[in-house]
Tab-separated table of C-alpha atoms and ligand atoms in Angstrom:
chain	number	residue	atom	x	y	z
A	257	MET	CA	-34.759	-31.932	-18.696
A	258	ASN	CA	-34.029	-28.518	-20.873
A	259	LEU	CA	-34.781	-28.799	-23.882
A	260	ILE	CA	-31.433	-26.779	-24.481
A	261	ARG	CA	-29.130	-27.412	-22.970
A	262	ASP	CA	-29.150	-31.135	-23.778
A	263	LYS	CA	-28.149	-29.845	-27.497
A	264	ILE	CA	-26.355	-27.824	-26.284
A	265	GLU	CA	-23.867	-31.068	-24.578
A	266	GLN	CA	-24.529	-32.638	-27.941
A	267	LEU	CA	-23.376	-30.291	-29.600
A	268	ALA	CA	-19.756	-29.366	-27.376
A	269	LYS	CA	-20.004	-33.717	-27.666
A	270	HIS	CA	-19.981	-33.916	-30.945
A	271	TYR	CA	-17.993	-30.930	-32.333
A	272	LEU	CA	-15.241	-32.093	-29.143
A	273	ALA	CA	-12.621	-33.691	-32.205
A	274	GLU	CA	-12.529	-30.964	-34.600
A	275	ILE	CA	-11.893	-28.550	-32.099
A	276	ILE	CA	-9.407	-30.538	-30.239
A	277	ALA	CA	-7.438	-30.452	-33.708
A	278	LEU	CA	-7.751	-27.028	-33.953
A	279	ARG	CA	-6.861	-26.192	-29.958
A	280	ARG	CA	-3.730	-28.708	-31.201
A	281	LYS	CA	-3.432	-26.571	-34.610
A	282	LEU	CA	-3.499	-23.269	-32.298
A	283	HIS	CA	-0.860	-24.777	-30.196
A	284	THR	CA	1.939	-25.120	-32.657
A	285	ILE	CA	1.621	-21.665	-33.826
A	286	PRO	CA	2.220	-19.472	-31.067
A	287	GLU	CA	2.486	-15.797	-31.136
A	288	LEU	CA	3.701	-12.926	-28.956
A	289	SER	CA	1.749	-10.383	-27.806
A	290	PHE	CA	0.791	-7.637	-30.338
A	291	GLU	CA	2.503	-10.027	-32.907
A	292	GLU	CA	-0.950	-13.169	-33.119
A	293	TYR	CA	-1.152	-12.795	-36.465
A	294	GLN	CA	-1.088	-16.123	-37.808
A	295	THR	CA	-4.067	-16.567	-35.020
A	296	SER	CA	-5.751	-13.777	-36.356
A	297	ASP	CA	-6.098	-15.347	-39.867
A	298	LEU	CA	-6.630	-18.615	-38.956
A	299	ILE	CA	-9.535	-16.946	-36.400
A	300	ALA	CA	-11.073	-14.883	-39.207
A	301	LEU	CA	-11.007	-18.156	-42.004
A	302	LEU	CA	-12.929	-20.914	-39.118
A	303	LEU	CA	-15.228	-17.286	-38.717
A	304	GLU	CA	-16.118	-17.316	-42.511
A	305	LYS	CA	-17.529	-21.462	-42.639
A	306	TYR	CA	-18.861	-21.259	-39.907
A	307	GLY	CA	-21.078	-18.516	-41.142
A	308	ILE	CA	-20.519	-15.843	-39.145
A	309	GLU	CA	-20.108	-12.340	-39.366
A	310	PHE	CA	-16.561	-10.411	-38.191
A	311	GLN	CA	-14.641	-7.799	-38.154
A	312	LYS	CA	-10.266	-8.668	-38.377
A	313	GLY	CA	-7.922	-6.008	-37.386
A	314	ILE	CA	-9.216	-4.276	-33.751
A	315	ALA	CA	-6.977	-3.601	-31.776
A	316	LYS	CA	-3.623	-5.031	-35.123
A	317	THR	CA	-4.714	-8.165	-34.231
A	318	GLY	CA	-7.538	-8.830	-32.777
A	319	VAL	CA	-11.221	-10.161	-33.678
A	320	VAL	CA	-14.496	-9.553	-33.113
A	321	GLY	CA	-17.329	-11.781	-34.935
A	322	LEU	CA	-21.259	-10.837	-34.326
A	323	ILE	CA	-23.935	-13.860	-33.495
A	324	LYS	CA	-27.814	-12.289	-34.188
A	325	GLY	CA	-30.316	-14.122	-32.349
A	326	LYS	CA	-34.285	-13.781	-32.748
A	327	ASN	CA	-34.201	-10.291	-30.612
A	328	PRO	CA	-31.203	-8.912	-32.003
A	329	GLN	CA	-31.604	-5.498	-29.770
A	330	SER	CA	-33.006	-6.420	-26.352
A	331	LYS	CA	-28.955	-7.679	-25.484
A	332	VAL	CA	-25.696	-7.642	-25.823
A	333	VAL	CA	-24.026	-10.162	-23.812
A	334	ALA	CA	-19.322	-10.626	-25.627
A	335	LEU	CA	-17.825	-13.131	-25.150
A	336	ARG	CA	-13.252	-12.807	-24.716
A	337	ALA	CA	-10.698	-15.110	-25.433
A	338	ASP	CA	-7.179	-14.083	-25.647
A	339	MET	CA	-5.535	-14.738	-28.003
A	340	ASP	CA	-1.165	-14.320	-27.155
A	341	ALA	CA	1.960	-17.298	-26.420
A	342	LEU	CA	5.312	-17.287	-23.563
A	343	GLN	CA	8.079	-16.444	-24.460
A	344	ILE	CA	8.960	-20.008	-22.283
A	345	LYS	CA	10.941	-23.438	-25.077
A	346	GLU	CA	8.983	-25.895	-24.781
A	347	LEU	CA	9.830	-29.401	-22.787
A	348	ASN	CA	6.756	-30.970	-23.851
A	349	ASP	CA	7.100	-34.783	-26.358
A	350	VAL	CA	3.677	-34.524	-27.838
A	351	GLU	CA	3.302	-34.014	-32.401
A	352	TYR	CA	1.273	-30.547	-31.491
A	353	LYS	CA	5.011	-29.409	-29.595
A	354	SER	CA	5.299	-25.763	-30.430
A	355	LYS	CA	6.825	-24.699	-33.735
A	356	HIS	CA	7.953	-21.520	-33.086
A	357	PRO	CA	11.835	-21.288	-31.298
A	358	GLY	CA	11.258	-20.061	-27.949
A	359	LYS	CA	8.021	-19.481	-27.307
A	360	MET	CA	5.002	-21.814	-26.049
A	361	HIS	CA	1.025	-21.533	-25.583
A	362	ALA	CA	1.544	-21.765	-21.550
A	363	CYS	CA	-0.733	-20.487	-20.506
A	364	GLY	CA	-4.216	-21.958	-22.425
A	365	HIS	CA	-4.867	-19.424	-24.627
A	366	ASP	CA	-4.612	-21.547	-27.009
A	367	VAL	CA	-7.796	-23.372	-24.949
A	368	HIS	CA	-9.263	-20.464	-24.771
A	369	ILE	CA	-9.197	-19.660	-28.774
A	370	ALA	CA	-10.069	-23.106	-29.391
A	371	SER	CA	-13.456	-23.096	-26.861
A	372	LEU	CA	-14.122	-19.880	-27.715
A	373	LEU	CA	-14.698	-21.181	-31.544
A	374	GLY	CA	-16.893	-24.228	-30.253
A	375	THR	CA	-18.979	-22.259	-28.760
A	376	ALA	CA	-19.082	-20.080	-31.415
A	377	LYS	CA	-20.174	-23.226	-33.490
A	378	ILE	CA	-22.736	-23.543	-30.852
A	379	LEU	CA	-24.638	-20.541	-30.824
A	380	GLN	CA	-24.726	-20.218	-34.492
A	381	GLU	CA	-26.897	-23.236	-34.974
A	382	ILE	CA	-28.654	-21.898	-31.795
A	383	ARG	CA	-29.100	-18.919	-33.098
A	384	ASN	CA	-32.459	-19.174	-33.415
A	385	GLU	CA	-33.326	-19.498	-29.835
A	386	LEU	CA	-31.041	-16.284	-28.710
A	387	ASN	CA	-32.341	-14.332	-27.551
A	388	GLY	CA	-30.402	-11.024	-28.360
A	389	THR	CA	-27.390	-10.957	-29.909
A	390	VAL	CA	-23.988	-11.368	-29.201
A	391	LYS	CA	-20.071	-10.128	-29.075
A	392	LEU	CA	-17.121	-12.201	-29.449
A	393	ILE	CA	-14.635	-11.283	-28.875
A	394	PHE	CA	-10.080	-12.323	-29.431
A	395	GLN	CA	-8.123	-10.270	-27.780
A	396	PRO	CA	-4.098	-9.328	-28.410
A	397	SER	CA	-2.140	-9.606	-25.731
A	398	GLU	CA	-3.340	-10.427	-22.798
A	399	GLU	CA	0.140	-11.155	-21.898
A	400	LYS	CA	1.170	-7.689	-22.097
A	401	TYR	CA	1.112	-3.312	-20.809
A	402	PRO	CA	-0.668	-1.869	-21.087
A	403	GLY	CA	-2.683	-5.054	-22.315
A	404	GLY	CA	-4.643	-5.869	-25.417
A	405	ALA	CA	-7.974	-5.083	-23.092
A	406	LYS	CA	-7.350	-1.848	-23.137
A	407	VAL	CA	-6.833	-1.260	-26.361
A	408	MET	CA	-9.733	-2.771	-27.168
A	409	ILE	CA	-12.056	-0.577	-25.636
A	410	GLU	CA	-10.383	2.204	-26.637
A	411	GLU	CA	-11.024	1.345	-30.423
A	412	GLY	CA	-15.052	0.571	-29.709
A	413	VAL	CA	-15.517	-2.659	-28.609
A	414	LEU	CA	-17.784	-2.515	-25.775
A	415	LYS	CA	-19.712	-0.224	-29.020
A	416	ASN	CA	-21.792	-0.969	-31.727
A	417	PRO	CA	-23.634	-2.614	-30.758
A	418	LYS	CA	-22.955	-1.550	-27.076
A	419	VAL	CA	-22.208	-4.107	-24.671
A	420	ASP	CA	-24.560	-5.175	-21.314
A	421	VAL	CA	-22.259	-8.214	-19.780
A	422	ILE	CA	-19.124	-10.182	-20.461
A	423	PHE	CA	-17.499	-13.493	-19.876
A	424	GLY	CA	-13.712	-15.053	-19.903
A	425	GLN	CA	-13.057	-18.393	-18.615
A	426	HIS	CA	-9.135	-18.955	-18.023
A	427	VAL	CA	-7.308	-22.054	-17.628
A	428	TYR	CA	-6.716	-23.891	-14.383
A	429	PRO	CA	-4.580	-25.420	-12.933
A	430	GLU	CA	-6.413	-26.751	-9.893
A	431	LEU	CA	-8.876	-28.426	-10.601
A	432	ASP	CA	-9.581	-31.171	-13.199
A	433	ALA	CA	-11.568	-31.328	-16.307
A	434	GLY	CA	-14.899	-31.455	-16.824
A	435	GLN	CA	-14.465	-28.892	-13.208
A	436	VAL	CA	-15.209	-25.431	-13.367
A	437	GLY	CA	-14.410	-22.040	-10.736
A	438	MET	CA	-15.081	-18.750	-9.398
A	439	LYS	CA	-15.527	-15.931	-6.894
A	440	SER	CA	-17.840	-12.999	-6.415
A	441	GLY	CA	-16.587	-10.167	-6.223
A	442	LYS	CA	-13.065	-8.631	-6.452
A	443	TYR	CA	-11.810	-11.253	-8.184
A	444	MET	CA	-8.410	-11.056	-9.467
A	445	ALA	CA	-4.902	-7.875	-7.645
A	446	SER	CA	-4.263	-4.684	-9.758
A	447	THR	CA	-0.726	-4.632	-11.451
A	448	ASP	CA	2.402	-2.063	-11.146
A	449	GLU	CA	5.650	-2.654	-11.752
A	450	ILE	CA	7.970	-0.887	-10.357
A	451	PHE	CA	11.987	0.148	-10.993
A	452	LEU	CA	14.201	2.325	-8.539
A	453	THR	CA	17.732	4.010	-9.093
A	454	VAL	CA	19.767	4.239	-5.817
A	455	LYS	CA	22.809	6.889	-7.560
A	456	GLY	CA	25.355	7.679	-4.613
A	457	LYS	CA	28.848	7.794	-5.609
A	458	GLY	CA	30.978	4.589	-6.407
A	459	GLY	CA	34.542	4.270	-5.181
A	460	HIS	CA	37.375	2.070	-2.991
A	461	GLY	CA	35.435	-0.559	-0.893
A	462	ALA	CA	37.776	0.048	1.594
A	463	ILE	CA	37.150	3.416	1.868
A	464	PRO	CA	33.317	4.199	2.350
A	465	ASP	CA	33.546	7.607	3.532
A	466	ARG	CA	34.336	8.867	0.786
A	467	ASN	CA	31.790	7.112	-1.418
A	468	ILE	CA	28.590	7.463	-1.093
A	469	ASP	CA	27.354	3.414	-1.369
A	470	PRO	CA	24.180	3.017	-2.971
A	471	VAL	CA	23.933	-0.706	-1.947
A	472	LEU	CA	23.312	-0.002	1.194
A	473	ILE	CA	20.793	2.735	0.306
A	474	ALA	CA	18.762	0.069	-1.275
A	475	SER	CA	18.993	-1.863	1.263
A	476	HIS	CA	17.341	-0.180	3.526
A	477	ILE	CA	15.088	0.845	1.063
A	478	ILE	CA	14.415	-2.755	-0.089
A	479	VAL	CA	13.380	-3.347	4.108
A	480	ALA	CA	11.281	-0.481	5.057
A	481	LEU	CA	8.954	-0.428	1.631
A	482	GLN	CA	7.436	-3.821	3.455
A	483	GLN	CA	6.377	-1.621	6.297
A	484	ILE	CA	3.473	-0.203	3.091
A	485	VAL	CA	2.353	-3.435	3.845
A	486	SER	CA	3.117	-4.586	7.052
A	487	ARG	CA	1.949	-0.073	8.623
A	488	ASN	CA	-0.015	0.976	5.398
A	489	ALA	CA	-2.748	-1.123	4.578
A	490	LYS	CA	-5.161	-2.518	6.446
A	491	PRO	CA	-5.288	-5.406	7.462
A	492	VAL	CA	-8.664	-6.554	5.546
A	493	MET	CA	-6.192	-4.965	2.766
A	494	PRO	CA	-5.031	-7.732	0.202
A	495	THR	CA	-1.285	-5.900	-0.657
A	496	VAL	CA	1.959	-7.322	-2.347
A	497	LEU	CA	5.239	-5.302	-2.911
A	498	THR	CA	8.015	-8.205	-4.699
A	499	PHE	CA	11.526	-6.791	-5.335
A	500	GLY	CA	12.566	-9.677	-7.844
A	501	ARG	CA	15.320	-8.349	-9.311
A	502	ILE	CA	18.424	-6.380	-7.729
A	503	ILE	CA	21.843	-5.333	-9.276
A	504	GLY	CA	24.363	-3.521	-7.908
A	505	ASP	CA	27.069	-4.454	-10.193
A	506	GLY	CA	30.303	-3.496	-8.285
A	507	MET	CA	32.945	-5.929	-6.803
A	508	THR	CA	34.227	-7.269	-3.147
A	509	ASN	CA	36.203	-4.208	-2.692
A	510	VAL	CA	34.335	-2.303	-5.332
A	511	ILE	CA	31.121	0.120	-5.088
A	512	PRO	CA	28.667	0.834	-8.381
A	513	ASP	CA	27.828	3.825	-8.579
A	514	GLU	CA	24.176	3.089	-8.772
A	515	VAL	CA	21.751	0.410	-7.978
A	516	LYS	CA	18.618	-0.803	-9.534
A	517	ILE	CA	15.549	-2.572	-7.418
A	518	GLU	CA	13.386	-4.037	-9.787
A	519	GLY	CA	9.794	-5.289	-8.624
A	520	ILE	CA	5.342	-5.651	-8.564
A	521	MET	CA	2.679	-4.268	-6.419
A	522	ARG	CA	-0.883	-5.785	-6.819
A	523	THR	CA	-3.883	-4.958	-4.846
A	524	PHE	CA	-6.843	-4.955	-5.155
A	525	ASP	CA	-8.465	-1.224	-4.013
A	526	GLU	CA	-7.444	2.493	-6.780
A	527	GLU	CA	-7.820	4.346	-3.692
A	528	TRP	CA	-4.822	2.136	-1.790
A	529	ARG	CA	-3.369	1.461	-5.308
A	530	ALA	CA	-2.898	5.378	-5.989
A	531	GLU	CA	-1.288	5.887	-2.082
A	532	MET	CA	1.109	3.345	-1.722
A	533	LYS	CA	2.713	4.521	-5.304
A	534	LYS	CA	2.504	8.009	-3.184
A	535	ARG	CA	3.603	6.072	-0.213
A	536	ILE	CA	6.648	4.571	-2.524
A	537	THR	CA	7.946	7.543	-3.339
A	538	LYS	CA	8.230	8.886	-1.158
A	539	MET	CA	10.190	6.523	1.549
A	540	ALA	CA	12.463	6.211	-1.331
A	541	GLN	CA	13.499	8.670	-1.948
A	542	THR	CA	13.722	10.213	0.868
A	543	ILE	CA	16.101	7.121	3.298
A	544	ALA	CA	18.263	7.664	-0.431
A	545	GLU	CA	18.573	11.819	0.514
A	546	SER	CA	18.861	11.310	4.407
A	547	MET	CA	22.015	8.786	3.118
A	548	GLY	CA	23.758	11.658	0.789
A	549	GLY	CA	22.281	9.236	-2.744
A	550	LYS	CA	19.209	9.385	-5.150
A	551	CYS	CA	16.941	7.310	-6.000
A	552	GLU	CA	14.514	8.127	-8.924
A	553	VAL	CA	10.928	5.473	-8.810
A	554	PHE	CA	9.565	4.350	-12.029
A	555	ILE	CA	6.544	2.784	-11.751
A	556	ASP	CA	4.503	1.746	-14.206
A	557	GLN	CA	0.794	2.021	-14.498
A	558	GLY	CA	-0.196	-1.925	-15.387
A	559	TYR	CA	-3.956	-3.944	-15.115
A	560	PRO	CA	-7.018	-2.278	-12.357
A	561	TYR	CA	-8.571	-5.223	-10.126
A	562	LEU	CA	-10.648	-7.574	-11.870
A	563	VAL	CA	-14.261	-7.492	-10.600
A	564	ASN	CA	-17.044	-10.062	-10.855
A	565	ASP	CA	-20.230	-8.964	-10.325
A	566	LYS	CA	-22.852	-10.270	-8.188
A	567	LYS	CA	-25.357	-10.906	-9.572
A	568	VAL	CA	-24.121	-12.456	-13.702
A	569	THR	CA	-21.760	-14.711	-11.039
A	570	GLU	CA	-24.439	-15.590	-9.996
A	571	ASN	CA	-26.521	-16.550	-12.978
A	572	THR	CA	-23.108	-17.933	-14.168
A	573	ARG	CA	-22.837	-20.024	-10.617
A	574	ASN	CA	-26.435	-21.543	-11.679
A	575	SER	CA	-26.024	-22.257	-15.589
A	576	ALA	CA	-22.926	-24.034	-14.560
A	577	LYS	CA	-24.431	-26.018	-12.154
A	578	LYS	CA	-27.599	-27.391	-13.753
A	579	PHE	CA	-24.916	-27.798	-16.429
A	580	LEU	CA	-21.848	-29.528	-14.600
A	581	GLY	CA	-23.893	-31.290	-11.587
A	582	ASN	CA	-23.138	-28.865	-8.156
A	583	GLU	CA	-20.098	-31.166	-6.953
A	584	ASN	CA	-18.377	-29.794	-10.301
A	585	VAL	CA	-18.483	-25.812	-10.285
A	586	HIS	CA	-16.474	-25.007	-6.838
A	587	ASN	CA	-15.907	-21.076	-5.364
A	588	LEU	CA	-12.802	-19.570	-5.142
A	589	GLU	CA	-10.832	-17.203	-3.493
A	590	MET	CA	-9.098	-14.012	-4.180
A	591	ARG	CA	-6.200	-14.284	-6.521
A	592	THR	CA	-3.167	-11.204	-6.047
A	593	THR	CA	-2.787	-12.482	-9.765
A	594	ALA	CA	-3.430	-10.284	-12.602
A	595	GLU	CA	-5.448	-9.831	-15.561
A	596	ASP	CA	-6.239	-7.543	-18.272
A	597	PHE	CA	-10.141	-8.623	-18.426
A	598	ALA	CA	-10.284	-7.003	-15.797
A	599	TYR	CA	-10.553	-3.595	-17.897
A	600	TYR	CA	-13.899	-5.071	-19.632
A	601	THR	CA	-15.519	-5.776	-15.573
A	602	GLN	CA	-14.179	-1.512	-15.517
A	603	HIS	CA	-16.869	-0.755	-17.723
A	604	ILE	CA	-19.353	-3.268	-17.423
A	605	PRO	CA	-20.992	-6.370	-15.790
A	606	GLY	CA	-19.060	-9.296	-16.521
A	607	CYS	CA	-17.952	-12.587	-15.223
A	608	PHE	CA	-14.699	-14.110	-15.311
A	609	TYR	CA	-14.735	-17.883	-14.085
A	610	ARG	CA	-12.264	-20.612	-14.952
A	611	LEU	CA	-11.837	-23.664	-16.425
A	612	GLY	CA	-10.698	-26.652	-14.672
A	613	ILE	CA	-7.867	-28.685	-16.966
A	614	ARG	CA	-6.221	-30.867	-14.326
A	615	ASN	CA	-5.468	-34.222	-14.694
A	616	ILE	CA	-3.625	-36.260	-12.458
A	617	LYS	CA	-4.474	-39.354	-13.492
A	618	LYS	CA	-1.862	-39.204	-17.039
A	619	GLY	CA	0.089	-36.599	-14.999
A	620	ILE	CA	-1.020	-33.377	-16.520
A	621	ASN	CA	-0.648	-30.811	-13.717
A	622	SER	CA	2.284	-28.477	-14.489
A	623	ASN	CA	1.068	-24.583	-13.052
A	624	LEU	CA	0.208	-22.529	-15.660
A	625	HIS	CA	3.643	-20.231	-17.067
A	626	THR	CA	5.488	-23.694	-17.030
A	627	ALA	CA	7.907	-25.626	-19.836
A	628	THR	CA	5.753	-28.201	-19.247
A	629	PHE	CA	2.390	-26.866	-19.734
A	630	ASP	CA	-0.891	-28.497	-21.028
A	631	VAL	CA	-3.957	-29.895	-20.825
A	632	ASP	CA	-6.449	-32.284	-20.274
A	633	GLU	CA	-8.548	-32.185	-23.253
A	634	SER	CA	-11.685	-32.340	-22.878
A	635	SER	CA	-12.323	-29.893	-21.121
A	636	LEU	CA	-12.589	-28.458	-24.013
A	637	GLU	CA	-16.078	-30.183	-24.833
A	638	THR	CA	-16.697	-28.235	-21.318
A	639	GLY	CA	-15.130	-24.937	-21.772
A	640	MET	CA	-17.132	-24.687	-25.496
A	641	GLY	CA	-20.335	-26.446	-24.495
A	642	LEU	CA	-20.708	-24.122	-20.032
A	643	MET	CA	-19.901	-21.238	-22.070
A	644	ALA	CA	-22.791	-21.204	-25.080
A	645	TRP	CA	-24.884	-22.319	-22.062
A	646	ILE	CA	-24.009	-19.762	-20.288
A	647	VAL	CA	-24.770	-17.636	-22.827
A	648	TYR	CA	-28.671	-18.830	-23.311
A	649	ARG	CA	-29.508	-18.133	-20.209
A	650	GLU	CA	-28.050	-15.014	-19.741
A	651	LEU	CA	-29.725	-13.389	-23.267
A	652	LEU	CA	-33.804	-14.808	-21.808
A	653	ASN	CA	-32.577	-12.492	-18.530
A	654	VAL	CA	-33.732	-9.070	-19.685
B	299	NI	NI1	-3.742	-16.705	-19.276
């Protein structure tokens, strides 16, 4: 029996209807990366109403709130929710359907914001029981490079007061509502985007000897680059190289002047990541040159890999088990998707865990980034209550 645990659980139940209404409101007003103005205004309005001090306009549309407990200097825990939506036309026929044409909260960031506001309300109510300070980070632009996390860190979000530990949660359609999952150590991949332009000399397809065929060169490059994954990457180092776009706009009998190839690379080690970029560049350039053409290489720097601190994750797992029961806390595997929460974990210890939102009986099981994505809203009760409980316990751990 723990009185604080029970109090947090009751408060989460008590606030659920209000937080569901808030999530629905946010769902109707999705905004793209670094354009989250209405969202930002709504968050500020609510923090003001809850009596929580805050600052607006960090990294353009970011909002940062502060809740001080009884020993505010002893430890500072930060909680992060991302705010941006996607360029997807919503296909759900629900009363809270997106009112912004062509935009949709299809990655659940509306749930993250509403849930964090619920957590804030709970923590504000029990602040005299908190042994430290809680920083609430509402972050813009998770979906788009360079990522709001990077900009917020550059603008000092982890300082003044200095943050000791950070937590983030993300909706997860592979777990039922009421459950959570996490992984200690390396969890999500680094991500970079690759842009190759193969230059040849176009002309009549029937007399290839007079031309330099960039289509054939591009084909060799695409096949050859996979050997970086199969022959150069250590077998224990997960590595992904995918090309999803190739444009060679000639005709059946016309060889084009150039071919564009675009793709991604993902991995879990900074040294190997840098080495991969060198190998891709050298291989693409030398193959093109050996065949008489040229290849221009541009690799756009994305997010680093995300690492969950071992000790913090162990504490989080134990907190989750005490709050939800052992059977509702799952161990997850590494994922080759990416998250800009990774930037925080490069600076300070943190834990990024997953919140179950699936409900197969209700037909709620669409994937993230799809036009039919939705959540079982009972997950908001789990989301806000669990996070408040994790914070309470983490602050006791000085
Ligand atoms: Ni997301």
